Tab-separated table of C-alpha atoms in Angstrom:
chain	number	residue	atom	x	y	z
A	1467	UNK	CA	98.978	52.545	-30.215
A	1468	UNK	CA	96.191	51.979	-33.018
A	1469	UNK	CA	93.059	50.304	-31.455
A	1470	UNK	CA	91.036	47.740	-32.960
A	1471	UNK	CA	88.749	50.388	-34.808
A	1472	UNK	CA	90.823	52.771	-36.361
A	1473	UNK	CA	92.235	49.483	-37.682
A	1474	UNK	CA	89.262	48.716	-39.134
A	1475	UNK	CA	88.453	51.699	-40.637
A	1476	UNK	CA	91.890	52.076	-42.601
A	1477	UNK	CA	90.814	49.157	-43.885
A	1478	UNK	CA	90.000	50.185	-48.157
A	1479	UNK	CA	86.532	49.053	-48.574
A	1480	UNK	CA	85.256	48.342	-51.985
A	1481	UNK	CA	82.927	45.950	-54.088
A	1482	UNK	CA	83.085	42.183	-53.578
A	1483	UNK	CA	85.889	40.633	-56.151
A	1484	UNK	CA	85.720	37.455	-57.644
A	1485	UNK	CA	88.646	35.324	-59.112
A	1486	UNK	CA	88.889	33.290	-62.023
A	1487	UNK	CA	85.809	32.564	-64.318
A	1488	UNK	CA	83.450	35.255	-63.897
A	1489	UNK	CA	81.007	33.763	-66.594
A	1490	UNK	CA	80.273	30.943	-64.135
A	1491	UNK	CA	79.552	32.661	-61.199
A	1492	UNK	CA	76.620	34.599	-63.220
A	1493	UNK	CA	75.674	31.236	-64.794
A	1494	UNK	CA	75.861	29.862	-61.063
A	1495	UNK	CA	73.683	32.594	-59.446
A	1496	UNK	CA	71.286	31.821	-62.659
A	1497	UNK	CA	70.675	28.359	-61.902
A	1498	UNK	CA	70.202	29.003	-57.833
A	1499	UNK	CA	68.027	31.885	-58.557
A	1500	UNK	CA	65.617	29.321	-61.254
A	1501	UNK	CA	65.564	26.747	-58.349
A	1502	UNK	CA	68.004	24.296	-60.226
A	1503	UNK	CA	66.621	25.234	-63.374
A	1504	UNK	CA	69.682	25.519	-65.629
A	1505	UNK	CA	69.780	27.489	-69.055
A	1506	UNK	CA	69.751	25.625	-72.480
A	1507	UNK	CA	72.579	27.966	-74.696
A	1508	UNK	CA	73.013	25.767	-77.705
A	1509	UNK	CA	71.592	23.475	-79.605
A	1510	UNK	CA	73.779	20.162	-78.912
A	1511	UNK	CA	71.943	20.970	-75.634
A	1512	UNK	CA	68.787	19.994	-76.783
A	1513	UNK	CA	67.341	16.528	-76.662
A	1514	UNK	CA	63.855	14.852	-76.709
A	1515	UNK	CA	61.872	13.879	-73.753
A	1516	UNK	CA	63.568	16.237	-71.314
A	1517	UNK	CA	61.605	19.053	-69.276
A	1518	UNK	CA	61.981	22.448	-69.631
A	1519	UNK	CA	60.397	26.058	-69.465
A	1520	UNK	CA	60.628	29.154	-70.793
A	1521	UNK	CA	61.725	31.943	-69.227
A	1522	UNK	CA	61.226	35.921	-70.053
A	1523	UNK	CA	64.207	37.625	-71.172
A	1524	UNK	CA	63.043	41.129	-69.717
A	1525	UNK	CA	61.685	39.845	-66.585
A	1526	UNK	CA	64.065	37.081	-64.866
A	1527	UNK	CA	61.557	34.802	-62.743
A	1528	UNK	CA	58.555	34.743	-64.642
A	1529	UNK	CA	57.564	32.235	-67.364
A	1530	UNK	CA	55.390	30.904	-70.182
A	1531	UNK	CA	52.642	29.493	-68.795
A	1532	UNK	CA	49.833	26.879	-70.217
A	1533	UNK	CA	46.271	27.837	-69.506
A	1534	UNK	CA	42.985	25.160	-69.065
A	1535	UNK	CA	41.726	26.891	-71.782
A	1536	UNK	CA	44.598	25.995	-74.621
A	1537	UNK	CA	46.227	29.568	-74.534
A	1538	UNK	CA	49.326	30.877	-73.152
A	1539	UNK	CA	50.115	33.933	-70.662
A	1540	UNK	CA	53.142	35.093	-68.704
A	1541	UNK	CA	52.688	33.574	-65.195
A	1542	UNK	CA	53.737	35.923	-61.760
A	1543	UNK	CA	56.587	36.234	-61.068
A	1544	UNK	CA	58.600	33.900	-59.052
A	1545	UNK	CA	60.890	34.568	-56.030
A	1546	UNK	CA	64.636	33.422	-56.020
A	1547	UNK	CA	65.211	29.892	-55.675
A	1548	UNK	CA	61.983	28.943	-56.511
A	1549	UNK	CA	61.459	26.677	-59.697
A	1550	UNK	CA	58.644	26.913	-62.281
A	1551	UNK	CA	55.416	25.786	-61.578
A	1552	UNK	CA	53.505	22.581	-63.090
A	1553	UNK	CA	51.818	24.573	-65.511
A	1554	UNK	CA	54.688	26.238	-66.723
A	1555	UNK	CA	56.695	23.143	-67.184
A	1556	UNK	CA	56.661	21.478	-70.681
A	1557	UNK	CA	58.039	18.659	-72.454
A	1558	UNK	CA	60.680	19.224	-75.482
A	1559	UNK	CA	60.051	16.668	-78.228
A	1560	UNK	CA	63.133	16.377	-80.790
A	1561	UNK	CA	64.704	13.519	-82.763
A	1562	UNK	CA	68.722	13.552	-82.710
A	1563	UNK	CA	68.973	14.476	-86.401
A	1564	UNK	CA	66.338	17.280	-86.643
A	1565	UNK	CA	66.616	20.779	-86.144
A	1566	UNK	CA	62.767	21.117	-85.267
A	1567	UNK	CA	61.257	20.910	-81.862
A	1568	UNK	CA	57.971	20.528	-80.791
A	1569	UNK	CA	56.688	21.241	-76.829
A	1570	UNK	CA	53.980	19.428	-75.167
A	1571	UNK	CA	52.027	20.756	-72.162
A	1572	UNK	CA	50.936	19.137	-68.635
A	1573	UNK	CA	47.545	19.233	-70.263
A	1574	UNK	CA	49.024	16.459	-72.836
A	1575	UNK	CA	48.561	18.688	-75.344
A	1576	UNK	CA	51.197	20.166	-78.274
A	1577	UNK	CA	51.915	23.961	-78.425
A	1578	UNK	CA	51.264	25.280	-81.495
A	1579	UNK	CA	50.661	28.454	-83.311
A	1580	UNK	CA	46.851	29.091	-84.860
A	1581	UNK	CA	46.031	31.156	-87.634
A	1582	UNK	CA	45.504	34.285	-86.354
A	1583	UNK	CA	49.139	33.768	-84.764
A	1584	UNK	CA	47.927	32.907	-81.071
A	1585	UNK	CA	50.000	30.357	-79.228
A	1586	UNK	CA	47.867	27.445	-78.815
A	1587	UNK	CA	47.868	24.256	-77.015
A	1588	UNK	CA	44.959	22.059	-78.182
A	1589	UNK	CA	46.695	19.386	-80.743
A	1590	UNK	CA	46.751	15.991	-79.818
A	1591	UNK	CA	49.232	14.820	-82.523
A	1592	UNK	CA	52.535	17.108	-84.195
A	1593	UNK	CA	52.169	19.247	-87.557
A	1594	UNK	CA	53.336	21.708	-89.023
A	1595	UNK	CA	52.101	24.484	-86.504
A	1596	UNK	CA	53.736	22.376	-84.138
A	1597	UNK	CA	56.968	22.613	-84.954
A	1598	UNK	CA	59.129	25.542	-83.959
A	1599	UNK	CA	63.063	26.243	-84.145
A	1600	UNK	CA	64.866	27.147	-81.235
A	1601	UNK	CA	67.725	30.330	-82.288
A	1602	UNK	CA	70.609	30.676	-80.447
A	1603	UNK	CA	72.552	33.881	-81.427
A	1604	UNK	CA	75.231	35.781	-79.828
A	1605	UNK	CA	74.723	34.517	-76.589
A	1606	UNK	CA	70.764	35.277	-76.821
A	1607	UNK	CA	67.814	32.541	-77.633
A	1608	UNK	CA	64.687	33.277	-79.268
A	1609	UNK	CA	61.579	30.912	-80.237
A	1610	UNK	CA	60.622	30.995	-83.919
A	1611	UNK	CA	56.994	29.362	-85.937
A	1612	UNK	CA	57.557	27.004	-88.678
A	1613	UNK	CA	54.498	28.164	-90.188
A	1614	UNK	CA	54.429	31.482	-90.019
A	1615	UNK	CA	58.502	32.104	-89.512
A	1616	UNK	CA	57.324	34.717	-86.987
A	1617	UNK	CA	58.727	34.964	-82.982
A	1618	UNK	CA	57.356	33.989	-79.875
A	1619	UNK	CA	56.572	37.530	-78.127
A	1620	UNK	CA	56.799	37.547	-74.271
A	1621	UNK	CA	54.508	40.599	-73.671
A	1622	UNK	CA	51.364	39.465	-73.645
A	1623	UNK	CA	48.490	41.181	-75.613
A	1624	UNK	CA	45.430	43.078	-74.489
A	1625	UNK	CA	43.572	40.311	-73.348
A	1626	UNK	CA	46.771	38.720	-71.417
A	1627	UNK	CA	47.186	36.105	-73.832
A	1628	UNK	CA	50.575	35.217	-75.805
A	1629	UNK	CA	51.203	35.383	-79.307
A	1630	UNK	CA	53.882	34.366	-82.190
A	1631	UNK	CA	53.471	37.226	-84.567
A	1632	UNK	CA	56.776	39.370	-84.425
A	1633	UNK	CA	58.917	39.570	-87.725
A	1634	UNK	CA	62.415	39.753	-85.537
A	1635	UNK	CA	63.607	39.214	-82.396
A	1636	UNK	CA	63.455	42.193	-79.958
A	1637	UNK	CA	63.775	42.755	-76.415
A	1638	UNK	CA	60.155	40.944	-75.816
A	1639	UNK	CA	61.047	37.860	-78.107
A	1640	UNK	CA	64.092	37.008	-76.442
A	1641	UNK	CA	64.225	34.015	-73.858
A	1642	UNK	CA	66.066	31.850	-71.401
A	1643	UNK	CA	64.762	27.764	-71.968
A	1644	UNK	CA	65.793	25.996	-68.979
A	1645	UNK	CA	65.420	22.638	-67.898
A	1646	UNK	CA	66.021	20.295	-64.875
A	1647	UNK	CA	67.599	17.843	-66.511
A	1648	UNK	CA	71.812	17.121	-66.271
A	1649	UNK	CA	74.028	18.580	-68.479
A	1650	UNK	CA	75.620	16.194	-70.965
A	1651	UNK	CA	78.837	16.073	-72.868
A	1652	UNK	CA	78.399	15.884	-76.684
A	1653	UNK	CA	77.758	12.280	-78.381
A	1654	UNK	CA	80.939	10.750	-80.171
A	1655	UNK	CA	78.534	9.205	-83.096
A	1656	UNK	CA	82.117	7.943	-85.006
A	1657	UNK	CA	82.628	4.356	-85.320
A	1658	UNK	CA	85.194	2.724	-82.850
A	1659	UNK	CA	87.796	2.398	-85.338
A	1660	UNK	CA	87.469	5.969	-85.968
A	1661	UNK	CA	88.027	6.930	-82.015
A	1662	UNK	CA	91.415	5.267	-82.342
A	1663	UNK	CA	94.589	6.995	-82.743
A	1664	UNK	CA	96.006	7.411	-86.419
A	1665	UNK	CA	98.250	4.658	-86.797
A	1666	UNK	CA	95.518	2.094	-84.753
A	1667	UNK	CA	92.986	3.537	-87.125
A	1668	UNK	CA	94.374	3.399	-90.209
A	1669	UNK	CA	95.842	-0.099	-89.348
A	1670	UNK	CA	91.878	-1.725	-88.439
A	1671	UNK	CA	90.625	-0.413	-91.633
A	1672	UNK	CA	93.214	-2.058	-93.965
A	1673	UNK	CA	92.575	-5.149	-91.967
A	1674	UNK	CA	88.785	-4.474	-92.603
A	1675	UNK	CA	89.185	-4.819	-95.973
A	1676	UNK	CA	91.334	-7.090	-97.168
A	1677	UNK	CA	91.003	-9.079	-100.297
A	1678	UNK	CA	90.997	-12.420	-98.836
A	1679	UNK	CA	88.773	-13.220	-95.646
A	1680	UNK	CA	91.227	-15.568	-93.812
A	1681	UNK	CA	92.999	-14.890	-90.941
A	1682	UNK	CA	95.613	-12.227	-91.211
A	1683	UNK	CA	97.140	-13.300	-87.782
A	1684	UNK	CA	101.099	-13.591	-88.506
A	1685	UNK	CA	100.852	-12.121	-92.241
A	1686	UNK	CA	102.338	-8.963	-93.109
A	1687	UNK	CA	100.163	-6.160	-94.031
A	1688	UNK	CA	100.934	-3.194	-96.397
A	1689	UNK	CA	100.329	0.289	-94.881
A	1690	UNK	CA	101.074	3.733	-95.943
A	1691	UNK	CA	103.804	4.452	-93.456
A	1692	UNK	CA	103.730	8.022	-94.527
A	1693	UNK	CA	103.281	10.741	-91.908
A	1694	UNK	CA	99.815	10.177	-90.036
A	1695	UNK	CA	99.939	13.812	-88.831
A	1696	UNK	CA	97.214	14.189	-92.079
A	1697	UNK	CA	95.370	10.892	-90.703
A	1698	UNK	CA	95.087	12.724	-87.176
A	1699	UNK	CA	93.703	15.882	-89.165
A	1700	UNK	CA	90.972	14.527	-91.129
A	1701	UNK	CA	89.399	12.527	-87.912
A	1702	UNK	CA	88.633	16.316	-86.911
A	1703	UNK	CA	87.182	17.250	-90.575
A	1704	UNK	CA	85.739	14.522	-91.302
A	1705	UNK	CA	87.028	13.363	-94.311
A	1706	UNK	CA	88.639	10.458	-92.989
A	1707	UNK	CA	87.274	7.563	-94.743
A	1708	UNK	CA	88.671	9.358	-98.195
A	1709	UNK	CA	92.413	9.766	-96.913
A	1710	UNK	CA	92.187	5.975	-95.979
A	1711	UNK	CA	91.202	5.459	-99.634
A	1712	UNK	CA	93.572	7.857	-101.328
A	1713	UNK	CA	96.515	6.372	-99.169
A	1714	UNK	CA	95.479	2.494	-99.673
A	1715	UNK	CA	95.162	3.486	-103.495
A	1716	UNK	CA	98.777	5.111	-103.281
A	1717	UNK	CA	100.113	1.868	-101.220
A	1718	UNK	CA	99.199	-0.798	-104.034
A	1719	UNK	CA	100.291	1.655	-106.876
A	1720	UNK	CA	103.645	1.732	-105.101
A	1721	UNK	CA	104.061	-2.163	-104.450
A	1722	UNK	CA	104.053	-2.410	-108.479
A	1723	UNK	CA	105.731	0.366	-109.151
């Protein structure tokens, strides 16, 4: 008879095995690890007035972090769960249609890049030296200067200070922006006649723009009755507004024809 223990000892041991999505479990651990602090990957991620901090790519835990005196270091490192402290929090500032960001500090004061390449913190209003451009690359995300088009380095100098004076993006320039805020689904910026299905869509902008402005309610209305699979296809490109024209124009040509 086989106890209890040789039982468990036939038992094949191994590493821990996880099913389906393996990618989220890593991004899962991330966030639990940063205290809630989820990572930014792309730029549709990106939006004005929401916190976030930046993170060293070498050295998970630790962060960019704003000193009294307008310059920047590499704060200690924190332990898991734990979130980023005030000083290492900042604000993004970015309009919906620009590529640029800019990054205020809990001092109230915009990060910025001097002359001499040192990351600053003393502006009051945005410039030029303000403005940076966050790159997101093959799964990695780097911090570049308008100014000077140089990186953000994460290893701090001789005098523990941070600078933005490396010409690519190493092992040192590379970082992980996070921020508390919810993640949000991308913004459908198309006009609700464009949401709607082909025929629908195609239908509302021949009533749009009809020649006479009384009601069309009980009046026939001429439209291309053509396949709409190439309708359907240029709501993804984008060219829809020049089908609509192209098959309106082919409509009337056809109704004299």
């Amino acid at each position: 008879m086989t106890s209890r223990s040789d039982a468990y000892h036939a038992v094949k041991r191994g590493p821990i095995k996880f099913k389906g999505n393996k990618s989220f479990f890593h991004i899962f651990i991330s966030f639990i690890c940063a205290g809630g602090w989820r990572s930014i990957d792309n730029e549709t991620d990106l939006r004005g007035g929401m916190n976030v901090c930046i993170e060293c790519g070498t050295t998970p835990g630790t962060y960019l972090a704003a000193l009294d005196n307008g310059r920047f270091t590499v704060g200690a490192p924190h332990l898991a769960g734990e979130g980023p402290n005030p000083e290492e929090m900042l604000i993004l500032i970015k309009t919906p249609d620009d590529v640029l960001v800019s990054m205020k500090t809990g001092f109230g004061k915009y990060v910025g890049v001097d002359s001499e390449g040192n990351l600053v913190a003393t502006a009051d209003a945005v410039g030029t030296r303000e403005r940076m451009i966050v790159v997101f690359e093959e799964g990695k995300t780097a911090i570049q200067s308008v100014s000077n088009n140089l990186f953000l380095s994460m290893k701090p100098d001789a005098e523990g200070y941070v600078r933005v004076t490396s010409q690519k993006a190493g092992d040192d320039e590379i970082i992980k922006l996070r921020t508390d805020a919810k993640k949000q689904g991308p913004v459908d910026w198309r006009s609700e006649e464009d949401r709607k299905s082909a025929t629908e869509c195609e239908t509302s902008y021949v009533k749009m723009y009809q020649h006479s402005k009384v009601a069309i309610k009980g009046k026939y209305i001429n439209v291309n009755l053509d396949d709409k699979e190439s309708v359907r296809r240029a709501q993804q490109e984008g060219n829809l507004h020049e089908l609509l024209l192209e098959r309106r124009v082919k409509t009337k040509s056809d109704k004299y024809c």
